CSV table of C-alpha atoms and ligand atoms in Angstrom, one decimal:
chain,number,residue,atom,x,y,z
A,874,MET,CA,94.3,100.9,151.5
A,875,ILE,CA,94.7,99.8,148.0
A,876,PRO,CA,94.3,95.9,148.0
A,877,ALA,CA,97.2,93.9,146.8
A,878,TRP,CA,95.7,92.5,143.8
A,879,ILE,CA,94.8,95.7,142.4
A,880,ALA,CA,98.0,97.3,140.2
A,881,PRO,CA,98.3,93.1,138.5
A,882,LEU,CA,94.2,93.8,137.9
A,883,PHE,CA,94.9,97.0,136.3
A,884,ALA,CA,98.5,95.3,134.3
A,885,LEU,CA,96.1,92.8,133.0
A,886,LEU,CA,93.3,94.4,132.4
A,887,PHE,CA,95.8,97.8,130.1
A,888,GLY,CA,98.4,94.8,129.2
A,889,ALA,CA,94.6,93.6,127.1
A,890,CYS,CA,93.5,96.9,125.5
A,891,VAL,CA,97.6,97.1,124.4
A,892,GLY,CA,96.9,93.5,122.7
A,893,SER,CA,93.7,94.8,121.0
A,894,PHE,CA,96.0,97.9,119.0
A,895,LEU,CA,99.1,95.3,118.5
A,896,ASN,CA,96.1,93.5,116.2
A,897,VAL,CA,95.5,96.4,114.5
A,898,CYS,CA,99.7,97.1,114.0
A,899,ILE,CA,100.2,93.5,112.9
A,900,TYR,CA,97.5,92.6,110.8
A,901,ARG,CA,97.7,96.7,108.8
A,902,LEU,CA,101.8,97.1,108.8
A,903,PRO,CA,102.1,94.0,106.3
A,904,ARG,CA,100.0,94.9,104.3
A,905,GLY,CA,101.2,99.2,104.1
A,906,GLU,CA,98.2,100.1,105.8
A,907,SER,CA,97.4,103.2,107.6
A,908,LEU,CA,97.6,102.2,112.0
A,909,ALA,CA,95.2,105.5,112.3
A,910,TRP,CA,92.2,105.1,110.2
A,911,PRO,CA,89.7,103.9,109.4
A,912,GLY,CA,88.7,102.3,112.8
A,913,SER,CA,88.8,98.7,113.5
A,914,ARG,CA,86.5,96.6,110.9
A,915,CYS,CA,85.4,92.8,109.6
A,916,THR,CA,88.8,91.5,107.3
A,917,SER,CA,85.7,90.1,105.5
A,918,CYS,CA,83.0,91.9,105.0
A,919,GLY,CA,84.6,95.4,105.9
A,920,ARG,CA,81.6,96.2,108.6
A,921,ALA,CA,82.6,98.6,111.4
A,922,LEU,CA,82.8,97.1,114.9
A,923,SER,CA,81.1,98.0,117.4
A,924,TRP,CA,82.3,98.7,120.6
A,925,TYR,CA,81.3,95.6,122.4
A,926,GLU,CA,83.0,93.0,119.0
A,927,ASN,CA,86.0,94.8,120.5
A,928,ILE,CA,86.0,93.8,124.3
A,929,PRO,CA,90.0,91.9,123.8
A,930,ILE,CA,89.5,88.6,124.4
A,931,LEU,CA,85.5,87.9,125.7
A,932,SER,CA,84.7,89.9,122.3
A,933,TRP,CA,85.9,86.7,120.5
A,934,VAL,CA,84.9,83.6,123.1
A,935,THR,CA,81.7,85.5,123.1
A,936,LEU,CA,81.2,85.6,118.7
A,937,ARG,CA,82.4,81.9,118.8
A,938,GLY,CA,85.3,83.0,116.7
A,939,ARG,CA,83.2,84.4,114.2
A,940,CYS,CA,81.6,87.5,112.5
A,941,ARG,CA,79.4,88.5,113.6
A,942,THR,CA,76.9,89.4,110.0
A,943,CYS,CA,78.9,87.9,107.2
A,944,ARG,CA,79.9,84.3,109.7
A,945,ALA,CA,83.5,84.7,108.3
A,946,PRO,CA,85.7,83.4,110.7
A,947,VAL,CA,88.0,85.6,112.3
A,948,SER,CA,91.0,84.2,113.4
A,949,VAL,CA,92.0,82.5,117.1
A,950,MET,CA,96.0,84.9,116.6
A,951,TYR,CA,93.5,87.9,118.2
A,952,PRO,CA,92.8,86.3,121.5
A,953,ILE,CA,95.9,84.6,121.3
A,954,VAL,CA,97.8,88.0,120.8
A,955,GLU,CA,96.0,89.9,123.5
A,956,ALA,CA,96.4,87.2,126.2
A,957,VAL,CA,100.1,87.4,125.4
A,958,THR,CA,99.7,90.8,126.0
A,959,ALA,CA,97.5,90.4,129.1
A,960,LEU,CA,100.6,88.2,130.8
A,961,THR,CA,103.6,89.9,129.2
A,962,PHE,CA,102.4,93.2,131.2
A,963,LEU,CA,101.6,91.5,134.2
A,964,GLY,CA,105.3,89.4,134.2
A,965,GLY,CA,106.4,92.6,133.6
A,966,TYR,CA,105.5,94.4,136.2
A,967,LEU,CA,106.3,91.1,138.7
A,968,LEU,CA,110.0,90.9,137.7
A,969,TYR,CA,110.5,95.5,137.6
A,970,GLY,CA,107.8,96.5,139.6
A,971,LEU,CA,106.2,99.7,138.1
A,972,THR,CA,109.9,101.4,137.0
A,973,PRO,CA,111.4,103.0,134.1
A,974,LEU,CA,112.9,99.8,133.0
A,975,GLY,CA,109.9,97.9,133.0
A,976,LEU,CA,107.8,100.1,131.2
A,977,VAL,CA,110.6,100.3,128.7
A,978,ARG,CA,111.3,96.2,128.4
A,979,VAL,CA,107.5,96.0,128.8
A,980,LEU,CA,107.5,98.0,125.2
A,981,PHE,CA,110.2,95.7,123.9
A,982,ALA,CA,108.0,92.8,124.6
A,983,CYS,CA,105.4,94.1,122.6
A,984,ALA,CA,107.3,95.7,119.7
A,985,LEU,CA,108.4,91.4,119.9
A,986,ILE,CA,104.7,90.1,120.2
A,987,VAL,CA,104.1,91.8,116.4
A,988,LEU,CA,107.4,91.0,114.5
A,989,PHE,CA,106.6,87.5,115.6
A,990,VAL,CA,102.5,87.3,114.4
A,991,THR,CA,104.5,89.4,111.6
A,992,ASP,CA,107.1,86.7,111.2
A,993,LEU,CA,105.0,83.7,111.3
A,994,GLN,CA,102.3,84.5,109.1
A,995,HIS,CA,104.0,86.7,106.5
A,996,LYS,CA,108.0,85.9,106.7
A,997,ILE,CA,107.7,90.4,107.5
A,998,LEU,CA,109.4,91.8,110.0
A,999,PRO,CA,108.3,95.8,109.5
A,1000,ASN,CA,110.6,98.1,109.2
A,1001,ALA,CA,108.4,100.2,110.9
A,1002,ILE,CA,108.8,98.4,114.2
A,1003,THR,CA,112.5,96.9,114.1
A,1004,LEU,CA,113.9,101.1,113.6
A,1005,PRO,CA,112.5,103.2,115.0
A,1006,GLY,CA,113.4,99.6,117.8
A,1007,ILE,CA,117.1,100.5,117.4
A,1008,VAL,CA,116.9,104.4,118.1
A,1009,VAL,CA,114.5,104.3,120.7
A,1010,GLY,CA,116.7,100.9,122.5
A,1011,PHE,CA,120.1,103.2,122.2
A,1012,VAL,CA,117.8,105.8,123.7
A,1013,CYS,CA,116.4,104.6,126.4
A,1014,SER,CA,120.2,102.7,127.3
A,1015,LEU,CA,121.6,106.3,127.6
A,1016,PHE,CA,119.4,106.4,131.1
A,1017,LEU,CA,118.5,102.5,132.0
A,1018,PRO,CA,120.4,99.9,131.9
A,1019,PRO,CA,122.2,98.1,130.3
A,1020,GLY,CA,123.9,101.2,129.8
A,1021,TRP,CA,124.4,102.9,126.4
A,1022,ARG,CA,128.3,101.1,125.6
A,1023,ASP,CA,126.3,97.7,126.2
A,1024,SER,CA,124.1,99.1,124.7
A,1025,LEU,CA,125.8,100.7,121.1
A,1026,ILE,CA,128.1,97.0,121.1
A,1027,GLY,CA,125.5,95.2,121.1
A,1028,LEU,CA,123.6,97.0,118.9
A,1029,ALA,CA,127.1,96.7,116.6
A,1030,VAL,CA,127.3,93.0,117.1
A,1031,GLY,CA,123.8,91.8,117.0
A,1032,GLY,CA,123.5,93.0,113.4
A,1033,GLY,CA,127.0,92.6,112.6
A,1034,VAL,CA,127.1,88.5,113.9
A,1035,LEU,CA,124.0,88.1,111.6
A,1036,TYR,CA,125.1,90.1,107.9
A,1037,ALA,CA,127.8,88.2,108.1
A,1038,ILE,CA,126.3,84.9,108.6
A,1039,ALA,CA,123.4,85.7,106.5
A,1040,GLU,CA,126.5,86.8,103.4
A,1041,GLY,CA,128.5,84.0,104.0
A,1042,TYR,CA,125.1,81.3,103.5
A,1043,TYR,CA,124.7,83.4,101.1
A,1044,ARG,CA,127.9,82.9,99.7
A,1045,ILE,CA,128.1,78.9,99.7
A,1046,ARG,CA,124.7,78.0,99.5
A,1047,GLY,CA,123.2,81.0,96.5
A,1048,GLN,CA,120.5,81.3,98.2
A,1049,GLU,CA,118.9,83.3,101.3
A,1050,GLY,CA,119.1,81.7,104.9
A,1051,LEU,CA,118.9,84.7,106.4
A,1052,GLY,CA,116.8,88.2,105.7
A,1053,MET,CA,117.8,91.7,106.7
A,1054,GLY,CA,114.9,91.7,108.8
A,1055,ASP,CA,116.4,89.4,110.4
A,1056,VAL,CA,119.3,91.2,111.0
A,1057,LYS,CA,118.0,93.9,111.7
A,1058,LEU,CA,115.9,92.5,114.5
A,1059,LEU,CA,118.7,91.3,116.1
A,1060,ALA,CA,120.3,94.4,116.7
A,1061,MET,CA,117.3,96.6,117.7
A,1062,ILE,CA,117.6,93.1,119.9
A,1063,GLY,CA,121.1,94.6,120.7
A,1064,ALA,CA,120.0,97.9,121.3
A,1065,PHE,CA,117.2,96.8,124.1
A,1066,LEU,CA,119.0,94.5,125.8
A,1067,GLY,CA,122.9,95.4,125.5
A,1068,TRP,CA,125.9,92.5,123.5
A,1069,LYS,CA,125.8,89.9,126.4
A,1070,LEU,CA,121.5,89.1,126.4
A,1071,VAL,CA,122.3,89.1,122.2
A,1072,LEU,CA,124.3,86.7,122.7
A,1073,LEU,CA,122.5,85.1,124.3
A,1074,THR,CA,119.5,85.5,122.7
A,1075,LEU,CA,121.0,84.2,119.7
A,1076,VAL,CA,122.2,80.7,121.3
A,1077,PHE,CA,118.1,80.6,122.4
A,1078,ALA,CA,117.2,81.4,119.1
A,1079,SER,CA,119.6,78.9,117.4
A,1080,PHE,CA,119.2,75.8,120.3
A,1081,SER,CA,115.5,75.7,120.0
A,1082,GLY,CA,115.3,76.2,116.2
A,1083,SER,CA,117.2,73.2,115.9
A,1084,ILE,CA,115.3,71.4,118.1
A,1085,VAL,CA,112.2,72.8,116.5
A,1086,GLY,CA,114.0,71.8,112.6
A,1087,VAL,CA,115.0,67.9,114.1
A,1088,ALA,CA,111.3,67.7,115.6
A,1089,MET,CA,110.3,68.4,111.6
A,1090,ILE,CA,112.0,66.1,109.9
A,1091,ALA,CA,111.7,63.6,112.3
A,1092,SER,CA,108.4,63.4,111.8
A,1093,LYS,CA,108.8,64.2,108.1
A,1094,ARG,CA,106.6,67.4,108.2
A,1095,GLY,CA,109.2,68.5,105.6
A,1096,ASP,CA,112.0,70.1,105.6
A,1097,LEU,CA,113.8,73.0,107.3
A,1098,LYS,CA,113.0,75.4,104.0
A,1099,TYR,CA,109.9,75.1,105.7
A,1100,ALA,CA,110.9,75.9,109.2
A,1101,LEU,CA,109.3,78.3,111.0
A,1102,PRO,CA,111.2,81.8,110.2
A,1103,PHE,CA,114.4,82.5,112.5
A,1104,GLY,CA,112.6,85.8,113.9
A,1105,THR,CA,110.2,83.9,115.5
A,1106,PHE,CA,113.1,82.4,117.3
A,1107,LEU,CA,115.1,86.0,118.1
A,1108,ALA,CA,111.8,87.0,119.0
A,1109,ILE,CA,111.1,83.9,121.4
A,1110,GLY,CA,114.9,83.9,122.4
A,1111,ALA,CA,114.9,87.8,123.4
A,1112,ALA,CA,111.8,87.6,125.6
A,1113,LEU,CA,113.6,84.6,127.5
A,1114,SER,CA,116.7,86.7,127.6
A,1115,ALA,CA,115.7,89.9,128.5
A,1116,ALA,CA,113.0,88.3,131.9
A,1117,TRP,CA,115.3,86.0,132.7
A,1118,GLY,CA,119.3,86.4,130.7
A,1119,THR,CA,120.4,88.6,133.3
A,1120,PRO,CA,121.7,85.9,136.0
A,1121,ILE,CA,122.5,83.7,134.0
A,1122,VAL,CA,125.1,85.8,131.7
A,1123,ASP,CA,126.5,87.1,135.3
A,1124,TRP,CA,127.1,83.5,136.0
A,1125,TYR,CA,129.0,83.0,132.7
A,1126,PHE,CA,131.1,85.8,133.1
A,1127,GLY,CA,131.6,85.5,136.3
A,1128,PHE,CA,134.1,82.5,135.2
A,1129,TYR,CA,136.3,84.5,133.9
A,1130,GLN,CA,136.5,87.6,136.3
B,1493,ZN,ZN1,82.1,90.3,108.4
């Protein structure tokens, strides 16, 4: 008899290792570098890392966030991404069990983690994630919730609504408020989650975006232009919608049936 804690522990450990790979994506995709080659190296002195410097979270902690040879600081974002990915895998397992939908949702969350950090650090939402994401989300919906119809409408609504907002903002203000990266990200979210949850994602993202924007103005930390990029809010909104959105939209649309 296998103890009940084995599977959640395995989810955590496996998630931490996947988080390590996500860190590679986060560093290399915005720089146009290959994911497969070369192996992990110090980004400062270029020395190849040995196996014990590649252990998720633990290596960063034991080396106190510095390269062993050149002593260059290693961003705290690395262990954070590994820990968040580990918790994502655990959360996916607890919410969905070991099901096909659970695996798809965890894959979706991994894409969101990469996009959140690249948007935060470089204001880039790499096409290498969003475009395949749109296709994978739609193909998975042929067999799984939300179903291909909801997915297709979600893709069109997500991409279309944001495209209209971006275009309108540009015409009125004469400067770009939202990039095409945000449009592709929302189309990807729509493809994975369907049109109801993509609308909920927009609500979550706008709501949290306004709170942070107001807080930044109130604390005189700069105006809205320097606020966090919108893609980071979309990523968080989508993660919340994927995990807990279904009861909310069922409750909301229940009134009209
Ligand atoms: Zn180094």
